[in-house]
PDB file of C-alpha atoms and ligand atoms in Angstrom:
ATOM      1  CA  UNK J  10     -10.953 -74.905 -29.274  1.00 94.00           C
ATOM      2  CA  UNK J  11     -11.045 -78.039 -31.676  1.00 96.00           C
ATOM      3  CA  UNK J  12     -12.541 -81.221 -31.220  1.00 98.00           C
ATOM      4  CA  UNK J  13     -11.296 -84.348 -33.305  1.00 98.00           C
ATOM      5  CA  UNK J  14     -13.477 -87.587 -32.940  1.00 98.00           C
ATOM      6  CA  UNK J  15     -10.962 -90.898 -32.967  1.00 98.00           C
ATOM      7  CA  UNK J  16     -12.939 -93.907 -32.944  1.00 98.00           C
ATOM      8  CA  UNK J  17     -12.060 -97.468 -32.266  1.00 98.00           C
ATOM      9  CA  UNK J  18     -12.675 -99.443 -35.014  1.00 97.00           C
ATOM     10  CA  UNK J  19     -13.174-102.840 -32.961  1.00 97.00           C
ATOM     11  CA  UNK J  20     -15.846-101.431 -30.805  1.00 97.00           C
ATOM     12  CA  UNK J  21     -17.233 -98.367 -33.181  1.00 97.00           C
ATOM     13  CA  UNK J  22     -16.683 -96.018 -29.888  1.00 98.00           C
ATOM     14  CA  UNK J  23     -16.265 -92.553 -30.383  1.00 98.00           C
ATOM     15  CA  UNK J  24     -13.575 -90.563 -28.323  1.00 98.00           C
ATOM     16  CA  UNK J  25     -12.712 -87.156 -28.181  1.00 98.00           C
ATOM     17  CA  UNK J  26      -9.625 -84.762 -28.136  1.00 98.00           C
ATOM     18  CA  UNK J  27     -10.619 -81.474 -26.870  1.00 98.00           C
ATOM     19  CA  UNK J  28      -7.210 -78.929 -27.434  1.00 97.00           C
ATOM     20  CA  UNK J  29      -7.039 -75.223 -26.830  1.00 96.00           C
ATOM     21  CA  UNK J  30      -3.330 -73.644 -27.067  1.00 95.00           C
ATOM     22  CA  UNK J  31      -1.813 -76.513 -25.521  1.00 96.00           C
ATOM     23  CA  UNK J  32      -4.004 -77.990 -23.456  1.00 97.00           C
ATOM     24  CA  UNK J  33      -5.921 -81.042 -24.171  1.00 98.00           C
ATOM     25  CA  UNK J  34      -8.140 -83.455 -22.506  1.00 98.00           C
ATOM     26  CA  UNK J  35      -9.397 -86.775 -23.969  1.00 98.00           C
ATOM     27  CA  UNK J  36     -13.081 -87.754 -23.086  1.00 98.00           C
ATOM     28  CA  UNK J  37     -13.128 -91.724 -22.898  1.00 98.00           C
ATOM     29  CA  UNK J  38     -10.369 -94.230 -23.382  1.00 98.00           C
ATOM     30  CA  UNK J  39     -10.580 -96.442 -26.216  1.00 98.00           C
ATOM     31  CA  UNK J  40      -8.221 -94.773 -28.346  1.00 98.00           C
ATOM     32  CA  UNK J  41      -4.850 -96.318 -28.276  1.00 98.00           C
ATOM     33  CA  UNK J  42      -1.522 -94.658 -27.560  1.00 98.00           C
ATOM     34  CA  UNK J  43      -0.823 -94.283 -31.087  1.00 98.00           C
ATOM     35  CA  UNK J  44      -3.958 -92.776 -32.277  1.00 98.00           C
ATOM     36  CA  UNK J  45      -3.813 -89.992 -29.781  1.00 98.00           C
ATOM     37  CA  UNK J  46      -0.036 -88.777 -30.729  1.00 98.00           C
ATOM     38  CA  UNK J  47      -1.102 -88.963 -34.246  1.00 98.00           C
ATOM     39  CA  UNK J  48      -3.775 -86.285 -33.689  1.00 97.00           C
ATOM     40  CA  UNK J  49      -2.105 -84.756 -31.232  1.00 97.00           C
ATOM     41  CA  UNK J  50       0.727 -83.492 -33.707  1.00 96.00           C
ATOM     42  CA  UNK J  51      -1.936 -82.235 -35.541  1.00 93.00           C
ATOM     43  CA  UNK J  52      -1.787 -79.132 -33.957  1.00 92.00           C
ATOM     44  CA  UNK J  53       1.662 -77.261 -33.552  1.00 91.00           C
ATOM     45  CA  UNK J  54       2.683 -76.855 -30.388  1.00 93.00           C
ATOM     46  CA  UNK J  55       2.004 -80.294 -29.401  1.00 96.00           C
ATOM     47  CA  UNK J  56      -0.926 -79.932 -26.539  1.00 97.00           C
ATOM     48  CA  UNK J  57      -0.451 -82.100 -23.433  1.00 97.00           C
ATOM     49  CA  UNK J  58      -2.816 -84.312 -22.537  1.00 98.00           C
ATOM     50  CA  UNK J  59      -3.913 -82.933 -19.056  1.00 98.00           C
ATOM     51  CA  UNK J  60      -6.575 -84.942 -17.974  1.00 98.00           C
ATOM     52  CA  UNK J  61      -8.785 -87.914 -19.103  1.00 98.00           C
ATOM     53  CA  UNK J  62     -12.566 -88.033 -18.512  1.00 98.00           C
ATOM     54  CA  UNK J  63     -14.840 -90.972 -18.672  1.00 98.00           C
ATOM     55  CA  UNK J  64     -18.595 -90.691 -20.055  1.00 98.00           C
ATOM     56  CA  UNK J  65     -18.929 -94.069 -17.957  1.00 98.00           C
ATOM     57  CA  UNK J  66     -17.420 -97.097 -16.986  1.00 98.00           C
ATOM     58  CA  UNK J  67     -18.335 -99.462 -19.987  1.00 98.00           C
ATOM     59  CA  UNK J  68     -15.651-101.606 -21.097  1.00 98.00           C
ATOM     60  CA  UNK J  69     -15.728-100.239 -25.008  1.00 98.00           C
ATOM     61  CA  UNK J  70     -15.098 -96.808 -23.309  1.00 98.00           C
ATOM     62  CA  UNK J  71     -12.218 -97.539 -21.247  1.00 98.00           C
ATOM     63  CA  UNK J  72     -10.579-100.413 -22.799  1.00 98.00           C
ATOM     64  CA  UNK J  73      -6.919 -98.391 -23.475  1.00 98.00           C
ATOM     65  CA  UNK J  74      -7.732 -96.476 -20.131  1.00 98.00           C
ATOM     66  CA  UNK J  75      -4.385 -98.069 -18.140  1.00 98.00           C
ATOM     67  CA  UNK J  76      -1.995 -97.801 -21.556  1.00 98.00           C
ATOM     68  CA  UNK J  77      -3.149 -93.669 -22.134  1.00 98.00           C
ATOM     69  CA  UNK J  78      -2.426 -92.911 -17.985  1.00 98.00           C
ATOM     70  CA  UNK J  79       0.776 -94.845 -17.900  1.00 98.00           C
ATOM     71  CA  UNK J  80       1.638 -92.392 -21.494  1.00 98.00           C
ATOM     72  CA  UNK J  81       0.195 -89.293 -20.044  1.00 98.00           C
ATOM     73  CA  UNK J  82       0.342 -89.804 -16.249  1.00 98.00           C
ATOM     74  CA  UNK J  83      -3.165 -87.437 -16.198  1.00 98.00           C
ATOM     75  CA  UNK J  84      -5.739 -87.655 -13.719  1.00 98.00           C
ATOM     76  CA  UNK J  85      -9.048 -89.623 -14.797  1.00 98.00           C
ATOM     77  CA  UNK J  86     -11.966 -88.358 -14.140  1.00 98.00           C
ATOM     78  CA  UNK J  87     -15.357 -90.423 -13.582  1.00 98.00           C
ATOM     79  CA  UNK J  88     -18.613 -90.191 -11.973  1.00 98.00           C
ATOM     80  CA  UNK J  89     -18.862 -91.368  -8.449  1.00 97.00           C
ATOM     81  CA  UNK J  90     -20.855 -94.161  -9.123  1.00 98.00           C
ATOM     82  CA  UNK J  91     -18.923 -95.488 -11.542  1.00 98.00           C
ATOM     83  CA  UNK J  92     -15.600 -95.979 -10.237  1.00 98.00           C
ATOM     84  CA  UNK J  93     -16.054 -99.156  -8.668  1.00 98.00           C
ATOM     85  CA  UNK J  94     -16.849-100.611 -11.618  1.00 98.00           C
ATOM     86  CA  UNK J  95     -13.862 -99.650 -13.481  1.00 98.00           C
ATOM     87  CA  UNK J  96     -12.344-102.352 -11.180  1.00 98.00           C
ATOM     88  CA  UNK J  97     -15.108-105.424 -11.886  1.00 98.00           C
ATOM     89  CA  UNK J  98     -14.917-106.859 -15.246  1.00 98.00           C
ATOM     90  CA  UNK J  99     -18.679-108.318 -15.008  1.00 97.00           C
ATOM     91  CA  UNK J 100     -19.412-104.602 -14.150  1.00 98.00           C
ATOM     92  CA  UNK J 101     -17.624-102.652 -16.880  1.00 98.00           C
ATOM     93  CA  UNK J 102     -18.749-105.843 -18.982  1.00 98.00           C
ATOM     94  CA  UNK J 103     -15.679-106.623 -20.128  1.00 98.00           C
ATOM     95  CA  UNK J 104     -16.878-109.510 -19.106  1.00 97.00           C
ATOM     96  CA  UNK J 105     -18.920-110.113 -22.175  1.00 95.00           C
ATOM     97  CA  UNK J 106     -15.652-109.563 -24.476  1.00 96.00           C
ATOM     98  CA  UNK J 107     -12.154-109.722 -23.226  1.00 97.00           C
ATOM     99  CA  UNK J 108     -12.625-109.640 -19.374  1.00 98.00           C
ATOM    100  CA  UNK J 109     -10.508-107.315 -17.895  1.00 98.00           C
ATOM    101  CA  UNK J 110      -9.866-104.693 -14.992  1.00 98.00           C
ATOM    102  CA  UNK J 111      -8.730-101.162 -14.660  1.00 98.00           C
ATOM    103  CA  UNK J 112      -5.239-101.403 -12.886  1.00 98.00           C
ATOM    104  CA  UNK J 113      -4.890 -97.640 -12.342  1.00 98.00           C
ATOM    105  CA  UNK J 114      -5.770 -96.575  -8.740  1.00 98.00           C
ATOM    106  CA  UNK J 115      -4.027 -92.982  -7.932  1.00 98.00           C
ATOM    107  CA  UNK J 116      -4.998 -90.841 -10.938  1.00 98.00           C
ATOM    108  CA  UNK J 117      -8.198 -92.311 -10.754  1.00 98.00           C
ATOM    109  CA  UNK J 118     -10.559 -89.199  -8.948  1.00 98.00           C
ATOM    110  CA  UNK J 119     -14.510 -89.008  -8.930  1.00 98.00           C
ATOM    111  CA  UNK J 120     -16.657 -85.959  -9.346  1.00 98.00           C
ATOM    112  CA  UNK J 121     -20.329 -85.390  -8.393  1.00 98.00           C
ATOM    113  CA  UNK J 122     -23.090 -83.962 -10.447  1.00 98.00           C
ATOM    114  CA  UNK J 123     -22.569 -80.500 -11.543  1.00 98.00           C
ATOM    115  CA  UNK J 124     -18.975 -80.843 -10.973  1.00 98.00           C
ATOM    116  CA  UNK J 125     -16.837 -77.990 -12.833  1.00 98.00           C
ATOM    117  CA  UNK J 126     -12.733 -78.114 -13.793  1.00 98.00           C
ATOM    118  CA  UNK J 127     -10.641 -75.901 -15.008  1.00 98.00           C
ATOM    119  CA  UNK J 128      -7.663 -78.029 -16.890  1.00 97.00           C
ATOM    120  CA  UNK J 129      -5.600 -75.332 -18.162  1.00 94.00           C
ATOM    121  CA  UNK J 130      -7.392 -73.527 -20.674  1.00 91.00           C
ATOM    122  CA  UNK J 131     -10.426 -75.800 -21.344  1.00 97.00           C
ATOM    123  CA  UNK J 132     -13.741 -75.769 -18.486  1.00 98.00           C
ATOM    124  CA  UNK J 133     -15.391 -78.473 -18.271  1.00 98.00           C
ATOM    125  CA  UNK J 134     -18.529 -79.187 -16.425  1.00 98.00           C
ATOM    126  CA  UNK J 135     -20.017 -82.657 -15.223  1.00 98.00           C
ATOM    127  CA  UNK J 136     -23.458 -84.057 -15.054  1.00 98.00           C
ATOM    128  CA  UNK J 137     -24.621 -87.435 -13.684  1.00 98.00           C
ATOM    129  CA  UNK J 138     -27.094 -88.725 -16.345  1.00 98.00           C
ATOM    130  CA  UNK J 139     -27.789 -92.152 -15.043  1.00 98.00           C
ATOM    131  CA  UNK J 140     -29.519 -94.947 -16.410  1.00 97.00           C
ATOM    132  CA  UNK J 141     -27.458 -96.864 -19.237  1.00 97.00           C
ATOM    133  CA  UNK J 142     -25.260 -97.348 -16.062  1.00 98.00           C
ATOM    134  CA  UNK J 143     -25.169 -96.006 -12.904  1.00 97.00           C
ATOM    135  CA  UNK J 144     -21.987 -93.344 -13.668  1.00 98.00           C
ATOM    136  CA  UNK J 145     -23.372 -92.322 -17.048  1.00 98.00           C
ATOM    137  CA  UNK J 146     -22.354 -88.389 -17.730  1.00 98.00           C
ATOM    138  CA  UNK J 147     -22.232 -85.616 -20.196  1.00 98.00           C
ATOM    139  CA  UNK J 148     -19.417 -83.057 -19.860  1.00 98.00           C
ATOM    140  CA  UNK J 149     -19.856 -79.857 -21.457  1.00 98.00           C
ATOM    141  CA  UNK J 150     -17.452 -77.318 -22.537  1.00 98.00           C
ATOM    142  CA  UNK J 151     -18.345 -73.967 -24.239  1.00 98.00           C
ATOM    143  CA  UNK J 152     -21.506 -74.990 -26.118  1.00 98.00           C
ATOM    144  CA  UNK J 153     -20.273 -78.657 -27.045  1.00 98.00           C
ATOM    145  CA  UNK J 154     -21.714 -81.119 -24.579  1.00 98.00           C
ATOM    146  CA  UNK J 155     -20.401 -84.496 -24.952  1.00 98.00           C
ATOM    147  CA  UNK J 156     -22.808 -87.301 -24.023  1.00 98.00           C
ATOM    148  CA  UNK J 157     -21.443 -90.568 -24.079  1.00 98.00           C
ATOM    149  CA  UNK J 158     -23.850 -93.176 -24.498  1.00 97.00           C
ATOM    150  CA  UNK J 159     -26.593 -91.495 -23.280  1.00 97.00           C
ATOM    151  CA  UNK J 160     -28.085 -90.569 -26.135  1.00 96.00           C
ATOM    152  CA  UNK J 161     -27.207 -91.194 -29.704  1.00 96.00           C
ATOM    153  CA  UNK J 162     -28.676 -89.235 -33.049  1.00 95.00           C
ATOM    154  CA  UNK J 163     -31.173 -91.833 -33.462  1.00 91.00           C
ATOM    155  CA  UNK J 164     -32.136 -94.018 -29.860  1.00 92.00           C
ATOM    156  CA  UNK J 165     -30.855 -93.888 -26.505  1.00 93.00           C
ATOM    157  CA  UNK J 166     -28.873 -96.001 -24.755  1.00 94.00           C
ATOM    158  CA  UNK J 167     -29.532 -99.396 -23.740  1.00 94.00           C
ATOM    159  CA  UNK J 168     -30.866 -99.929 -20.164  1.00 94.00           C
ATOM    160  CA  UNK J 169     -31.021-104.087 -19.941  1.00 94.00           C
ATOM    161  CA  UNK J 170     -27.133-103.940 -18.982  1.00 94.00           C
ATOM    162  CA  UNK J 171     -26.168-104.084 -15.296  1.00 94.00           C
ATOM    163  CA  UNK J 172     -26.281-100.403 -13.923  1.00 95.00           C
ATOM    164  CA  UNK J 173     -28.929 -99.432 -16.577  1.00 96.00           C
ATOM    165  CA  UNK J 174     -32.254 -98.611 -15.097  1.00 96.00           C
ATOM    166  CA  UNK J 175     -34.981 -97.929 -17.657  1.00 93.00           C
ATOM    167  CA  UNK J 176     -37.036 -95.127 -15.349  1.00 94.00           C
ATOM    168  CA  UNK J 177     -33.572 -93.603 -13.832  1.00 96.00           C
ATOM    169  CA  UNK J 178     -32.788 -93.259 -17.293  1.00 95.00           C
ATOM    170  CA  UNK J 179     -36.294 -91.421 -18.239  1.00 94.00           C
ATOM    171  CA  UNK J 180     -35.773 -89.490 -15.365  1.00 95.00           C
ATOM    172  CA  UNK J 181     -32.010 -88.292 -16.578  1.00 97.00           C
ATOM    173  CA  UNK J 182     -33.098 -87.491 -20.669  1.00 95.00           C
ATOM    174  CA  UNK J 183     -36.106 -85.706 -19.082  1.00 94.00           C
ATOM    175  CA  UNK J 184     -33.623 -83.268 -17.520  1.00 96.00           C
ATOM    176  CA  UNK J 185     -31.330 -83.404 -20.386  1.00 97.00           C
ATOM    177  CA  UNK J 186     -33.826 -82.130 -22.632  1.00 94.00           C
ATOM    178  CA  UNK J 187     -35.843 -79.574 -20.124  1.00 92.00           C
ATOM    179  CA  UNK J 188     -32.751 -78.216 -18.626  1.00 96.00           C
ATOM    180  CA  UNK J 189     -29.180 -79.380 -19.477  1.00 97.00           C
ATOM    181  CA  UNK J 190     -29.132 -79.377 -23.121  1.00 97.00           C
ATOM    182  CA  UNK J 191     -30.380 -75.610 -23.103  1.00 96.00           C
ATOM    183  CA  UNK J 192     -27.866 -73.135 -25.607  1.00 97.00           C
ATOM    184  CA  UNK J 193     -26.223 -76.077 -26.688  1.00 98.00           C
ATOM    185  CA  UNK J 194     -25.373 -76.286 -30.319  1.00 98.00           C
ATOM    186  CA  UNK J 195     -23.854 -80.168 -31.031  1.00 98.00           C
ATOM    187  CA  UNK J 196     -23.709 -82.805 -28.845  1.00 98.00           C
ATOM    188  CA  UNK J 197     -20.858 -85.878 -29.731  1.00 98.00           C
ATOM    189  CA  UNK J 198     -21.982 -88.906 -28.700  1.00 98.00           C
ATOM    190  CA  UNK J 199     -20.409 -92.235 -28.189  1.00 98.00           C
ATOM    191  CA  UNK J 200     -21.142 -94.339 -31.270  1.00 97.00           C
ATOM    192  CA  UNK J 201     -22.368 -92.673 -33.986  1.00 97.00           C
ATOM    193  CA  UNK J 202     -22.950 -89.435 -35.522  1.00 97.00           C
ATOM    194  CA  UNK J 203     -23.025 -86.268 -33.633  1.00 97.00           C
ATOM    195  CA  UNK J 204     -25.719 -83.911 -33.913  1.00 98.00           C
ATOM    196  CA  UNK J 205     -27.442 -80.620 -32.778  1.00 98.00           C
ATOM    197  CA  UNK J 206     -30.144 -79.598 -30.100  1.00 97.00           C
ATOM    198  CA  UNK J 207     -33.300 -79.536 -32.668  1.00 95.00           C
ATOM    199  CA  UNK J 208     -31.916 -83.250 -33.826  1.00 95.00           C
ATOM    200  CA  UNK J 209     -32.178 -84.058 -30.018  1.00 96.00           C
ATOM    201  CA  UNK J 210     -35.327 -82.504 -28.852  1.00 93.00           C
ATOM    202  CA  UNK J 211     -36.955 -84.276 -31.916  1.00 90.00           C
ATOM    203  CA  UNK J 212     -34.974 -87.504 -31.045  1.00 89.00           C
ATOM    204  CA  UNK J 213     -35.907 -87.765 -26.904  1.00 89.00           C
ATOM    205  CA  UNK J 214     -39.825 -86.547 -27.431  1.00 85.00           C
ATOM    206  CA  UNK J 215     -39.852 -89.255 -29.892  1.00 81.00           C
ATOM    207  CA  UNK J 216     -38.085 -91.689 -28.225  1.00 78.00           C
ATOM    208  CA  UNK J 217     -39.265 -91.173 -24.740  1.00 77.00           C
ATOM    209  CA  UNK J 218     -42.856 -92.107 -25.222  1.00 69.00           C
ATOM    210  CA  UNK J 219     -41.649 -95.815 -27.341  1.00 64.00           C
ATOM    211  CA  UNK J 220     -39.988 -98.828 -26.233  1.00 60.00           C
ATOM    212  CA  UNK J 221     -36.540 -98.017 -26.782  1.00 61.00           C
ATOM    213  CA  UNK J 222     -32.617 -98.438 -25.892  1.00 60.00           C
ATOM    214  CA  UNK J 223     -32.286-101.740 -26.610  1.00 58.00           C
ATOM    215  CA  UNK J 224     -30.687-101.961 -29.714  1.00 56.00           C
ATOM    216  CA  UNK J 225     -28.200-104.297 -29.059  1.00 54.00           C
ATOM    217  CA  UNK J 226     -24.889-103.285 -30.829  1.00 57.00           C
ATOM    218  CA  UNK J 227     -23.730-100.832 -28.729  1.00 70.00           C
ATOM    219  CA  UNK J 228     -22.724-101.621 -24.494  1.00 78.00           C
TER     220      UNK J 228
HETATM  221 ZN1   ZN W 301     -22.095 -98.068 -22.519  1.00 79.84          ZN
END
C-alpha cells in the first residue's frame, strides 16, 4: 500500500491517495484533477480511483469535490451528519471564501460510525469523531488512520465554527486516544505534518486539559 500526501497550496489542506495494485481511493477533495493523474501515473499500472472519502464537510476539504466525481464517476463517502452540509455554503463555510455548493447528488452515500468498506483491495474503516463539525471522521486502513482535522501534530481542531462543539469534541479525542488510536503507527492529518501514536498521546493529554483549537488558520 502507498500513501502520497497532495496538498492544496491555496488552502494548505492535505489530501491523500491511498493505492494498492490498482486500486486507489482519495481521502478529501481539494486536490484538483490534474494533481491526482500526476500521482496517479506514479505507479505503473495506473490505479483507478474507486472511491472518494471525506474527513468532513469543510469547504477547504471538498472544494474540487464536483470536478474529481465528474473525472472519476466514484462514489463519495461522508459521515451522516455531514452530508447536508456539503449542500449549504454557510455550512461547509465556503461561505467565508468563495461561497459555493456541492452539485453532486447520486454518488454522494453516508456511512455511520464504525462503518467498514472493502474498495477493491484497500479496507477502510469509519469513525464519527465529532466536534470541529458535526461529520468530522478518521478512516483507518491497515495501521494508517487518517484524521482529518481532528487533530493535528501540534493542537486540535477548531471548535468556534458552526458544527464544532467544544465538549462533543472532548468527548470524541477522549475516545480517540483511549480506544481508537490503539496499534496505530502514523496518523495524516489535514494541514500539517503527520505523525505517530506517542506524538499524539503526548499531543491530546496536553492539549485536552488547555484552552485550545482555536488557532485560527485552519477551517
Ligand atoms: Zn475543517
Amino acid at each position: 500500500m502507498k500513501i502520497i500526501k497532495i496538498i492544496n497550496e491555496k488552502y494548505g489542506q492535505n489530501n491523500y491517495l491511498v493505492t494498492s495494485g490498482k486500486d486507489a481511493i482519495l481521502i478529501d477533495a481539494s486536490a484538483n484533477v490534474t494533481q491526482v493523474e500526476e500521482n496517479l501515473k506514479l505507479s505503473i499500472p495506473k490505479p483507478i480511483i474507486r472511491a472518494i472519502f471525506i474527513t468532513h464537510e469543510h469547504f477547504d476539504h471538498i472544494v474540487e469535490l464536483d470536478n474529481l466525481v465528474k473525472k472519476y464517476k466514484c462514489p463519495v463517502f461522508i459521515c451522516e451528519y455531514g452530508k447536508s452540509c456539503l449542500y449549504n455554503e454557510k455550512q461547509n463555510l465556503s461561505i467565508l471564501d468563495i461561497p459555493f455548493k456541492v452539485k453532486e447528488k447520486k454518488l454522494i452515500k453516508t456511512f455511520k460510525d464504525g462503518a467498514e468498506f472493502d474498495i477493491g483491495d484497500i479496507n477502510i474503516k469509519c469513525y464519527h469523531t465529532p466536534g470541529h463539525s458535526m461529520g468530522s471522521s478518521c478512516f483507518v486502513i491497515g495501521d494508517s488512520m487518517f484524521v482529518g482535522d481532528t487533530v493535528f501534530k501540534t493542537d486540535i481542531g477548531r471548535s468556534d465554527l458552526f458544527g464544532g462543539d467544544k465538549e462533543v469534541q472532548k468527548i470524541s479525542l477522549i475516545r480517540l486516544n483511549q480506544d481508537l488510536a490503539q496499534g496505530i503507527k502514523m496518523f495524516y492529518s489535514g494541514h500539517g505534518a503527520n505523525f505517530d501514536l506517542e506524538n499524539l498521546k503526548y499531543n491530546l493529554e496536553y492539549l485536552l486539559g488547555e484552552d485550545s483549537g482555536t488557532e485560527e488558520t485552519n477551517f
